[in-house]
mmCIF file of C-alpha atoms (C1' of nucleotides) in Angstrom:
data_model
loop_
_atom_site.group_PDB
_atom_site.id
_atom_site.type_symbol
_atom_site.label_atom_id
_atom_site.label_comp_id
_atom_site.label_asym_id
_atom_site.label_seq_id
_atom_site.Cartn_x
_atom_site.Cartn_y
_atom_site.Cartn_z
ATOM 1 C CA MET A 1 -2.081 12.728 2.584
ATOM 2 C CA PRO A 2 -4.861 15.075 3.298
ATOM 3 C CA GLU A 3 -5.818 15.687 6.837
ATOM 4 C CA LEU A 4 -9.619 17.678 7.524
ATOM 5 C CA PRO A 5 -7.956 21.239 6.366
ATOM 6 C CA GLU A 6 -7.373 19.796 2.816
ATOM 7 C CA VAL A 7 -10.524 17.453 2.812
ATOM 8 C CA GLU A 8 -12.437 20.730 3.552
ATOM 9 C CA THR A 9 -10.887 22.793 1.662
ATOM 10 C CA ILE A 10 -11.746 19.894 -2.049
ATOM 11 C CA ARG A 11 -15.054 19.524 0.502
ATOM 12 C CA ARG A 12 -15.568 23.492 -0.288
ATOM 13 C CA GLY A 13 -14.252 23.205 -4.130
ATOM 14 C CA LEU A 14 -16.800 19.937 -4.672
ATOM 15 C CA ASP A 15 -20.159 21.982 -3.475
ATOM 16 C CA ARG A 16 -19.287 25.554 -6.309
ATOM 17 C CA GLU A 17 -17.715 22.706 -9.370
ATOM 18 C CA VAL A 18 -19.097 19.328 -9.121
ATOM 19 C CA VAL A 19 -22.619 20.109 -6.882
ATOM 20 C CA GLY A 20 -25.964 20.487 -9.282
ATOM 21 C CA LYS A 21 -23.723 18.630 -12.085
ATOM 22 C CA ARG A 22 -25.521 15.149 -13.303
ATOM 23 C CA VAL A 23 -23.001 12.239 -13.865
ATOM 24 C CA LYS A 24 -23.131 11.335 -17.878
ATOM 25 C CA THR A 25 -20.652 8.985 -17.323
ATOM 26 C CA VAL A 26 -17.915 7.056 -15.410
ATOM 27 C CA GLN A 27 -14.886 5.458 -16.257
ATOM 28 C CA VAL A 28 -13.078 2.817 -13.623
ATOM 29 C CA THR A 29 -9.196 2.394 -15.020
ATOM 30 C CA GLY A 30 -7.368 1.182 -11.550
ATOM 31 C CA THR A 31 -7.781 -2.041 -10.119
ATOM 32 C CA ARG A 32 -7.903 -1.421 -6.405
ATOM 33 C CA THR A 33 -9.867 2.095 -6.698
ATOM 34 C CA VAL A 34 -12.671 0.855 -6.543
ATOM 35 C CA ARG A 35 -12.050 -2.092 -4.512
ATOM 36 C CA ARG A 36 -15.589 -2.612 -2.258
ATOM 37 C CA GLN A 37 -18.251 -3.438 -4.533
ATOM 38 C CA PRO A 38 -17.704 -5.063 -8.032
ATOM 39 C CA LYS A 39 -16.594 -2.040 -10.927
ATOM 40 C CA LYS A 40 -20.097 -2.341 -12.727
ATOM 41 C CA GLN A 41 -22.934 -1.432 -9.715
ATOM 42 C CA PHE A 42 -20.046 1.426 -9.051
ATOM 43 C CA VAL A 43 -20.211 2.947 -11.972
ATOM 44 C CA LYS A 44 -23.802 2.252 -12.569
ATOM 45 C CA ARG A 45 -24.588 3.599 -8.913
ATOM 46 C CA LEU A 46 -23.567 7.022 -10.421
ATOM 47 C CA GLU A 47 -24.422 7.118 -13.690
ATOM 48 C CA GLY A 48 -27.216 9.474 -14.202
ATOM 49 C CA ALA A 49 -27.242 10.637 -10.508
ATOM 50 C CA LYS A 50 -26.941 14.821 -9.846
ATOM 51 C CA ILE A 51 -24.801 15.391 -7.459
ATOM 52 C CA THR A 52 -26.913 17.721 -4.331
ATOM 53 C CA GLY A 53 -24.260 17.498 -1.648
ATOM 54 C CA ALA A 54 -20.622 17.322 -1.182
ATOM 55 C CA ASP A 55 -20.024 16.824 2.958
ATOM 56 C CA ARG A 56 -16.916 15.779 4.889
ATOM 57 C CA ARG A 57 -16.462 13.762 7.765
ATOM 58 C CA GLY A 58 -13.231 13.629 9.022
ATOM 59 C CA LYS A 59 -11.048 12.806 6.086
ATOM 60 C CA TYR A 60 -14.172 11.090 4.454
ATOM 61 C CA LEU A 61 -15.480 13.019 1.148
ATOM 62 C CA VAL A 62 -19.444 12.255 1.138
ATOM 63 C CA LEU A 63 -21.928 13.454 -2.072
ATOM 64 C CA ARG A 64 -24.768 13.395 -1.665
ATOM 65 C CA LEU A 65 -27.051 11.800 -5.191
ATOM 66 C CA ASP A 66 -30.211 12.053 -5.804
ATOM 67 C CA THR A 67 -30.708 8.556 -6.428
ATOM 68 C CA GLY A 68 -30.379 8.474 -2.155
ATOM 69 C CA ASP A 69 -26.829 6.895 -2.423
ATOM 70 C CA VAL A 70 -24.491 8.887 -1.372
ATOM 71 C CA ALA A 71 -20.443 8.282 -2.939
ATOM 72 C CA VAL A 72 -17.693 7.901 -0.450
ATOM 73 C CA ILE A 73 -14.635 9.425 -1.156
ATOM 74 C CA HIS A 74 -11.267 8.369 0.499
ATOM 75 C CA LEU A 75 -8.182 9.797 -0.189
ATOM 76 C CA GLY A 76 -5.409 8.263 1.984
ATOM 77 C CA MET A 77 -1.791 9.238 1.106
ATOM 78 C CA SER A 78 -1.475 10.421 -1.984
ATOM 79 C CA GLY A 79 -5.369 11.193 -3.496
ATOM 80 C CA GLN A 80 -6.098 14.020 -5.976
ATOM 81 C CA LEU A 81 -9.509 15.004 -6.959
ATOM 82 C CA LEU A 82 -8.628 17.131 -9.840
ATOM 83 C CA ARG A 83 -11.330 19.622 -11.932
ATOM 84 C CA ALA A 84 -10.679 18.925 -16.003
ATOM 85 C CA GLN A 85 -11.972 19.228 -19.336
ATOM 86 C CA ALA A 86 -12.538 16.222 -21.649
ATOM 87 C CA ARG A 87 -9.583 17.861 -24.136
ATOM 88 C CA GLU A 88 -7.167 17.759 -21.715
ATOM 89 C CA PRO A 89 -4.892 14.398 -21.387
ATOM 90 C CA ALA A 90 -5.301 13.144 -18.116
ATOM 91 C CA PRO A 91 -2.821 12.655 -15.624
ATOM 92 C CA LYS A 92 -0.717 9.329 -15.224
ATOM 93 C CA HIS A 93 -2.105 7.126 -12.502
ATOM 94 C CA THR A 94 -5.179 8.812 -13.088
ATOM 95 C CA HIS A 95 -8.020 5.700 -11.519
ATOM 96 C CA VAL A 96 -11.510 7.316 -11.669
ATOM 97 C CA VAL A 97 -13.283 9.572 -14.229
ATOM 98 C CA ILE A 98 -16.567 11.042 -13.593
ATOM 99 C CA THR A 99 -18.034 12.634 -16.948
ATOM 100 C CA PHE A 100 -20.808 15.472 -16.443
ATOM 101 C CA THR A 101 -23.787 15.919 -18.788
ATOM 102 C CA GLN A 102 -23.236 19.589 -18.371
ATOM 103 C CA GLY A 103 -19.596 19.282 -19.974
ATOM 104 C CA GLY A 104 -16.535 19.227 -18.096
ATOM 105 C CA GLN A 105 -14.497 16.403 -16.013
ATOM 106 C CA LEU A 106 -14.168 15.043 -12.171
ATOM 107 C CA ARG A 107 -10.858 13.069 -11.720
ATOM 108 C CA TYR A 108 -9.764 10.811 -8.907
ATOM 109 C CA VAL A 109 -5.342 10.787 -9.340
ATOM 110 C CA ASP A 110 -3.856 8.196 -6.942
ATOM 111 C CA PRO A 111 -0.375 7.334 -7.531
ATOM 112 C CA ARG A 112 0.017 4.815 -3.791
ATOM 113 C CA THR A 113 -3.779 3.969 -4.766
ATOM 114 C CA PHE A 114 -4.443 3.918 -0.950
ATOM 115 C CA GLY A 115 -7.356 5.544 -1.230
ATOM 116 C CA GLU A 116 -10.673 4.452 -2.330
ATOM 117 C CA LEU A 117 -14.124 4.959 -3.775
ATOM 118 C CA PHE A 118 -17.539 3.020 -3.392
ATOM 119 C CA VAL A 119 -21.331 4.032 -3.547
ATOM 120 C CA THR A 120 -23.432 2.919 -0.843
ATOM 121 C CA THR A 121 -26.408 3.988 1.138
ATOM 122 C CA PRO A 122 -26.869 6.535 4.237
ATOM 123 C CA ASP A 123 -27.569 3.597 6.119
ATOM 124 C CA GLU A 124 -24.998 1.647 5.594
ATOM 125 C CA LEU A 125 -22.603 4.407 5.899
ATOM 126 C CA GLY A 126 -23.099 4.289 9.584
ATOM 127 C CA LYS A 127 -23.722 0.549 9.673
ATOM 128 C CA GLU A 128 -21.925 -1.552 7.536
ATOM 129 C CA VAL A 129 -18.911 0.884 6.850
ATOM 130 C CA PRO A 130 -17.380 0.319 10.245
ATOM 131 C CA GLU A 131 -14.659 3.206 10.043
ATOM 132 C CA LEU A 132 -17.223 6.027 9.566
ATOM 133 C CA GLY A 133 -19.718 5.318 11.571
ATOM 134 C CA SER A 134 -17.346 4.673 14.449
ATOM 135 C CA LEU A 135 -15.712 8.006 13.768
ATOM 136 C CA GLY A 136 -15.507 10.545 16.253
ATOM 137 C CA MET A 137 -17.008 14.288 16.555
ATOM 138 C CA ASP A 138 -15.713 16.452 14.230
ATOM 139 C CA PRO A 139 -13.228 19.519 15.262
ATOM 140 C CA VAL A 140 -14.669 22.011 12.604
ATOM 141 C CA ASP A 141 -17.908 20.735 11.768
ATOM 142 C CA GLU A 142 -19.093 21.248 15.096
ATOM 143 C CA PRO A 143 -18.387 22.113 17.970
ATOM 144 C CA ILE A 144 -17.277 19.829 20.734
ATOM 145 C CA PRO A 145 -18.642 21.951 23.722
ATOM 146 C CA TRP A 146 -15.928 21.957 26.695
ATOM 147 C CA VAL A 147 -17.717 19.803 29.014
ATOM 148 C CA LYS A 148 -17.689 16.754 26.497
ATOM 149 C CA PHE A 149 -14.145 16.844 25.706
ATOM 150 C CA ARG A 150 -13.048 17.248 29.195
ATOM 151 C CA GLU A 151 -14.567 14.353 30.242
ATOM 152 C CA MET A 152 -13.826 12.754 26.104
ATOM 153 C CA LEU A 153 -9.946 13.087 27.131
ATOM 154 C CA LEU A 154 -10.209 11.865 30.494
ATOM 155 C CA ALA A 155 -11.792 8.974 29.468
ATOM 156 C CA ARG A 156 -9.181 7.402 27.500
ATOM 157 C CA THR A 157 -5.744 6.662 28.652
ATOM 158 C CA THR A 158 -3.716 7.017 25.548
ATOM 159 C CA LYS A 159 -1.022 9.562 25.170
ATOM 160 C CA LEU A 160 -2.022 12.480 23.372
ATOM 161 C CA LYS A 161 -0.030 11.767 20.533
ATOM 162 C CA PRO A 162 -2.046 8.892 19.128
ATOM 163 C CA LEU A 163 -4.452 10.113 21.010
ATOM 164 C CA LEU A 164 -5.088 12.830 18.718
ATOM 165 C CA MET A 165 -4.710 10.465 15.423
ATOM 166 C CA ASP A 166 -7.348 8.277 16.562
ATOM 167 C CA GLN A 167 -9.972 8.309 13.951
ATOM 168 C CA THR A 168 -13.064 7.074 16.731
ATOM 169 C CA PHE A 169 -11.901 9.887 19.375
ATOM 170 C CA LEU A 170 -11.853 13.126 16.849
ATOM 171 C CA ALA A 171 -12.127 13.001 12.878
ATOM 172 C CA GLY A 172 -9.891 14.103 10.550
ATOM 173 C CA ILE A 173 -6.236 14.677 12.529
ATOM 174 C CA GLY A 174 -3.124 12.990 11.093
ATOM 175 C CA ASN A 175 0.222 13.188 11.549
ATOM 176 C CA ILE A 176 0.911 17.374 10.754
ATOM 177 C CA TYR A 177 -1.601 18.493 12.971
ATOM 178 C CA SER A 178 -1.515 16.810 15.789
ATOM 179 C CA ASP A 179 2.568 18.087 16.062
ATOM 180 C CA GLU A 180 1.092 21.295 14.689
ATOM 181 C CA ILE A 181 -1.724 21.149 17.797
ATOM 182 C CA LEU A 182 0.620 20.278 20.432
ATOM 183 C CA TRP A 183 3.062 22.661 19.587
ATOM 184 C CA GLU A 184 -0.053 25.012 19.938
ATOM 185 C CA ALA A 185 -0.620 24.053 23.446
ATOM 186 C CA GLY A 186 2.321 23.114 24.819
ATOM 187 C CA LEU A 187 2.372 20.207 25.150
ATOM 188 C CA ARG A 188 4.901 16.961 24.601
ATOM 189 C CA HIS A 189 2.901 13.632 22.580
ATOM 190 C CA ASP A 190 3.867 11.028 24.851
ATOM 191 C CA ARG A 191 1.441 13.031 27.860
ATOM 192 C CA THR A 192 -0.980 11.498 28.977
ATOM 193 C CA PRO A 193 -4.944 13.143 29.469
ATOM 194 C CA GLN A 194 -4.300 11.835 32.796
ATOM 195 C CA SER A 195 -1.717 14.759 33.868
ATOM 196 C CA LEU A 196 -2.843 17.459 32.106
ATOM 197 C CA SER A 197 -4.170 19.284 34.687
ATOM 198 C CA THR A 198 -7.477 21.732 33.967
ATOM 199 C CA MET A 199 -5.400 25.089 32.422
ATOM 200 C CA GLU A 200 -3.622 22.215 30.150
ATOM 201 C CA ILE A 201 -6.546 20.827 29.115
ATOM 202 C CA ARG A 202 -8.045 24.057 27.993
ATOM 203 C CA ARG A 203 -5.392 24.772 26.107
ATOM 204 C CA LEU A 204 -5.312 21.684 24.172
ATOM 205 C CA TYR A 205 -9.223 22.039 23.701
ATOM 206 C CA ARG A 206 -8.380 25.344 22.395
ATOM 207 C CA ALA A 207 -4.681 24.467 20.036
ATOM 208 C CA ILE A 208 -7.164 21.972 18.165
ATOM 209 C CA VAL A 209 -10.214 23.835 17.247
ATOM 210 C CA GLU A 210 -7.592 27.377 16.305
ATOM 211 C CA VAL A 211 -5.052 25.153 14.506
ATOM 212 C CA LEU A 212 -7.616 23.202 12.229
ATOM 213 C CA HIS A 213 -9.987 26.554 11.253
ATOM 214 C CA GLU A 214 -6.189 28.120 10.745
ATOM 215 C CA ALA A 215 -5.522 25.376 8.412
ATOM 216 C CA VAL A 216 -8.871 25.421 6.736
ATOM 217 C CA LYS A 217 -8.668 29.375 6.065
ATOM 218 C CA HIS A 218 -5.087 29.422 4.244
ATOM 219 C CA ARG A 219 -6.413 26.064 2.693
ATOM 220 C CA GLY A 220 -4.156 23.916 4.037
ATOM 221 C CA SER A 221 -0.939 22.735 4.073
ATOM 222 C CA THR A 222 0.994 21.205 0.263
ATOM 223 C CA LEU A 223 4.777 19.955 1.128
ATOM 224 C CA ALA A 224 7.578 20.287 -1.244
ATOM 225 C CA ASP A 225 5.876 17.049 -2.841
ATOM 226 C CA GLN A 226 3.143 19.022 -4.306
ATOM 227 C CA GLN A 227 0.464 15.873 -3.800
ATOM 228 C CA TYR A 228 -2.180 18.230 -1.775
ATOM 229 C CA VAL A 229 -3.529 20.614 -4.361
ATOM 230 C CA ASP A 230 -7.112 21.517 -4.723
ATOM 231 C CA LEU A 231 -9.869 20.931 -7.341
ATOM 232 C CA HIS A 232 -7.993 23.080 -9.599
ATOM 233 C CA GLY A 233 -4.401 22.089 -8.668
ATOM 234 C CA ARG A 234 -3.369 25.291 -6.968
ATOM 235 C CA PRO A 235 -0.876 24.364 -3.719
ATOM 236 C CA GLY A 236 -2.395 25.394 0.382
ATOM 237 C CA GLU A 237 -0.439 27.911 2.149
ATOM 238 C CA TYR A 238 -0.821 26.141 5.414
ATOM 239 C CA GLN A 239 2.553 24.582 5.117
ATOM 240 C CA LEU A 240 4.038 28.900 5.460
ATOM 241 C CA LEU A 241 2.749 29.038 9.199
ATOM 242 C CA HIS A 242 3.960 25.508 10.617
ATOM 243 C CA GLN A 243 5.539 25.979 13.652
ATOM 244 C CA VAL A 244 7.032 21.942 13.748
ATOM 245 C CA TYR A 245 6.307 20.077 10.632
ATOM 246 C CA ASP A 246 9.340 19.345 8.612
ATOM 247 C CA ARG A 247 11.373 21.855 10.397
ATOM 248 C CA GLU A 248 13.233 19.594 12.218
ATOM 249 C CA GLY A 249 16.848 21.233 13.277
ATOM 250 C CA GLN A 250 15.213 25.046 12.435
ATOM 251 C CA ALA A 251 14.668 26.898 15.812
ATOM 252 C CA CYS A 252 11.252 27.062 17.760
ATOM 253 C CA ARG A 253 8.814 30.418 16.368
ATOM 254 C CA ARG A 254 8.358 31.373 20.146
ATOM 255 C CA CYS A 255 12.001 30.536 22.171
ATOM 256 C CA ARG A 256 14.753 30.163 19.580
ATOM 257 C CA THR A 257 15.431 26.315 20.528
ATOM 258 C CA PRO A 258 16.283 23.968 17.799
ATOM 259 C CA ILE A 259 13.259 21.383 16.753
ATOM 260 C CA VAL A 260 13.599 17.661 17.122
ATOM 261 C CA ARG A 261 12.640 15.417 15.119
ATOM 262 C CA GLU A 262 11.686 11.912 17.032
ATOM 263 C CA LYS A 263 10.724 8.079 15.437
ATOM 264 C CA LEU A 264 7.734 7.160 16.312
ATOM 265 C CA GLY A 265 6.976 3.224 15.105
ATOM 266 C CA SER A 266 7.353 4.961 11.781
ATOM 267 C CA ARG A 267 6.248 8.044 11.555
ATOM 268 C CA SER A 268 8.073 10.900 12.083
ATOM 269 C CA THR A 269 6.918 13.317 15.223
ATOM 270 C CA PHE A 270 8.192 17.143 16.065
ATOM 271 C CA PHE A 271 7.971 19.275 18.223
ATOM 272 C CA CYS A 272 9.534 21.729 20.892
ATOM 273 C CA PRO A 273 11.584 20.055 23.410
ATOM 274 C CA ASN A 274 11.444 23.674 25.720
ATOM 275 C CA CYS A 275 8.317 24.948 24.534
ATOM 276 C CA GLN A 276 6.171 21.593 24.760
ATOM 277 C CA ILE A 277 6.596 20.080 28.458
ATOM 278 C "C1'" DA B 1 -8.209 -3.433 25.219
ATOM 279 C "C1'" DC B 2 -3.486 -1.033 23.806
ATOM 280 C "C1'" DG B 3 0.331 -0.470 21.839
ATOM 281 C "C1'" DC B 4 3.509 -1.522 18.508
ATOM 282 C "C1'" DC B 5 4.367 -3.327 13.208
ATOM 283 C "C1'" DC B 6 3.278 -4.352 9.128
ATOM 284 C "C1'" DG B 7 2.052 -3.633 4.719
ATOM 285 C "C1'" DC B 8 -0.695 -1.885 1.105
ATOM 286 C "C1'" DC B 9 2.031 1.147 -3.240
ATOM 287 C "C1'" DT B 10 4.293 4.676 -5.841
ATOM 288 C "C1'" DG B 11 7.747 8.541 -6.426
ATOM 289 C "C1'" DT B 12 11.415 10.751 -4.605
ATOM 290 C "C1'" DA B 13 15.006 12.168 -2.330
ATOM 291 C "C1'" DA B 14 19.529 11.091 -0.107
ATOM 292 C "C1'" DG B 15 23.277 8.169 0.719
ATOM 293 C "C1'" DC B 16 27.038 5.296 -0.778
ATOM 294 C "C1'" DT C 1 26.385 8.825 -13.339
ATOM 295 C "C1'" DG C 2 24.638 5.178 -11.438
ATOM 296 C "C1'" DC C 3 22.760 1.465 -7.325
ATOM 297 C "C1'" DT C 4 20.284 1.341 -2.780
ATOM 298 C "C1'" DT C 5 17.609 2.849 0.785
ATOM 299 C "C1'" DA C 6 14.300 5.497 3.752
ATOM 300 C "C1'" DC C 7 10.366 8.232 3.733
ATOM 301 C "C1'" DA C 8 6.005 10.418 2.682
ATOM 302 C "C1'" DG C 9 -0.404 13.397 4.844
ATOM 303 C "C1'" DG C 10 -3.826 6.478 6.050
ATOM 304 C "C1'" DC C 11 -5.533 2.608 7.950
ATOM 305 C "C1'" DG C 12 -6.631 -2.050 9.022
ATOM 306 C "C1'" DG C 13 -5.008 -6.732 10.537
ATOM 307 C "C1'" DG C 14 -2.386 -9.555 13.678
ATOM 308 C "C1'" DC C 15 0.506 -9.938 17.394
ATOM 309 C "C1'" DG C 16 1.996 -9.533 22.272
#
DNA sequence: ACGCCCGCCTGTAAGC
DNA sequence: TGCTTACAGGCGGGCG
């Protein structure tokens, strides 16, 4: 479900709501959510720890702990983190509940169970967790120098859409934002980096930064299924500004041409056949 | 090293 | 009103 803007919105919520709090108890009820280490070890390394910071790397959330460990959260397709009071009934598919000494809980809810939580050390993050060690630059967290972007892009031969979604190229972009970025850049999903003019590379670079920043500003995209909500259960608003994603047959806001949906593999790609060349 | 396809899951909506 | 099928923000692995 969530891509960089949604995860960043949740990170900001964690910064306000759980950083500074101390973990009292941890309950793991789901069987798949904590799968990288024994559940007992996960619980033991969290209980008693104070959360000292909330970071994001691509689509991963990293909570720093005063024990020196870090708690890593990946939401997969349907994961939610929700702030709640202990007396409120837990929603269906609540798999992990973290209760704080000051009261209140952080709940991990995930119907499809693709997401996961684990506790590790900062050292192992880069080494023993390969998907985090090989993450590309994060276009919101660290501005990418233009020259470096052009260099990185031209070193790859993958078509633009799968390249944007490749987490080792750039971290945080998924199916929604790759389509939105390519519309903004006026480029088709199947162009190769080598086919781009300098001006087109510049447009792509600018579109990546602009679309992601705008989406963060509007607190991410919540689609009809309401699966993405922030810590307080509130939806985002960037879906109102989507130009192509989930707009098959609707008029392009720039040229009125109907938006086309194509299947690439098993996933949908939306684009304007007139504006995107 | 790549691109494609599947599997991992549940819920919802569309189609018959 | 069913029952069945397709599809959904991610990712890793296996295949050719």
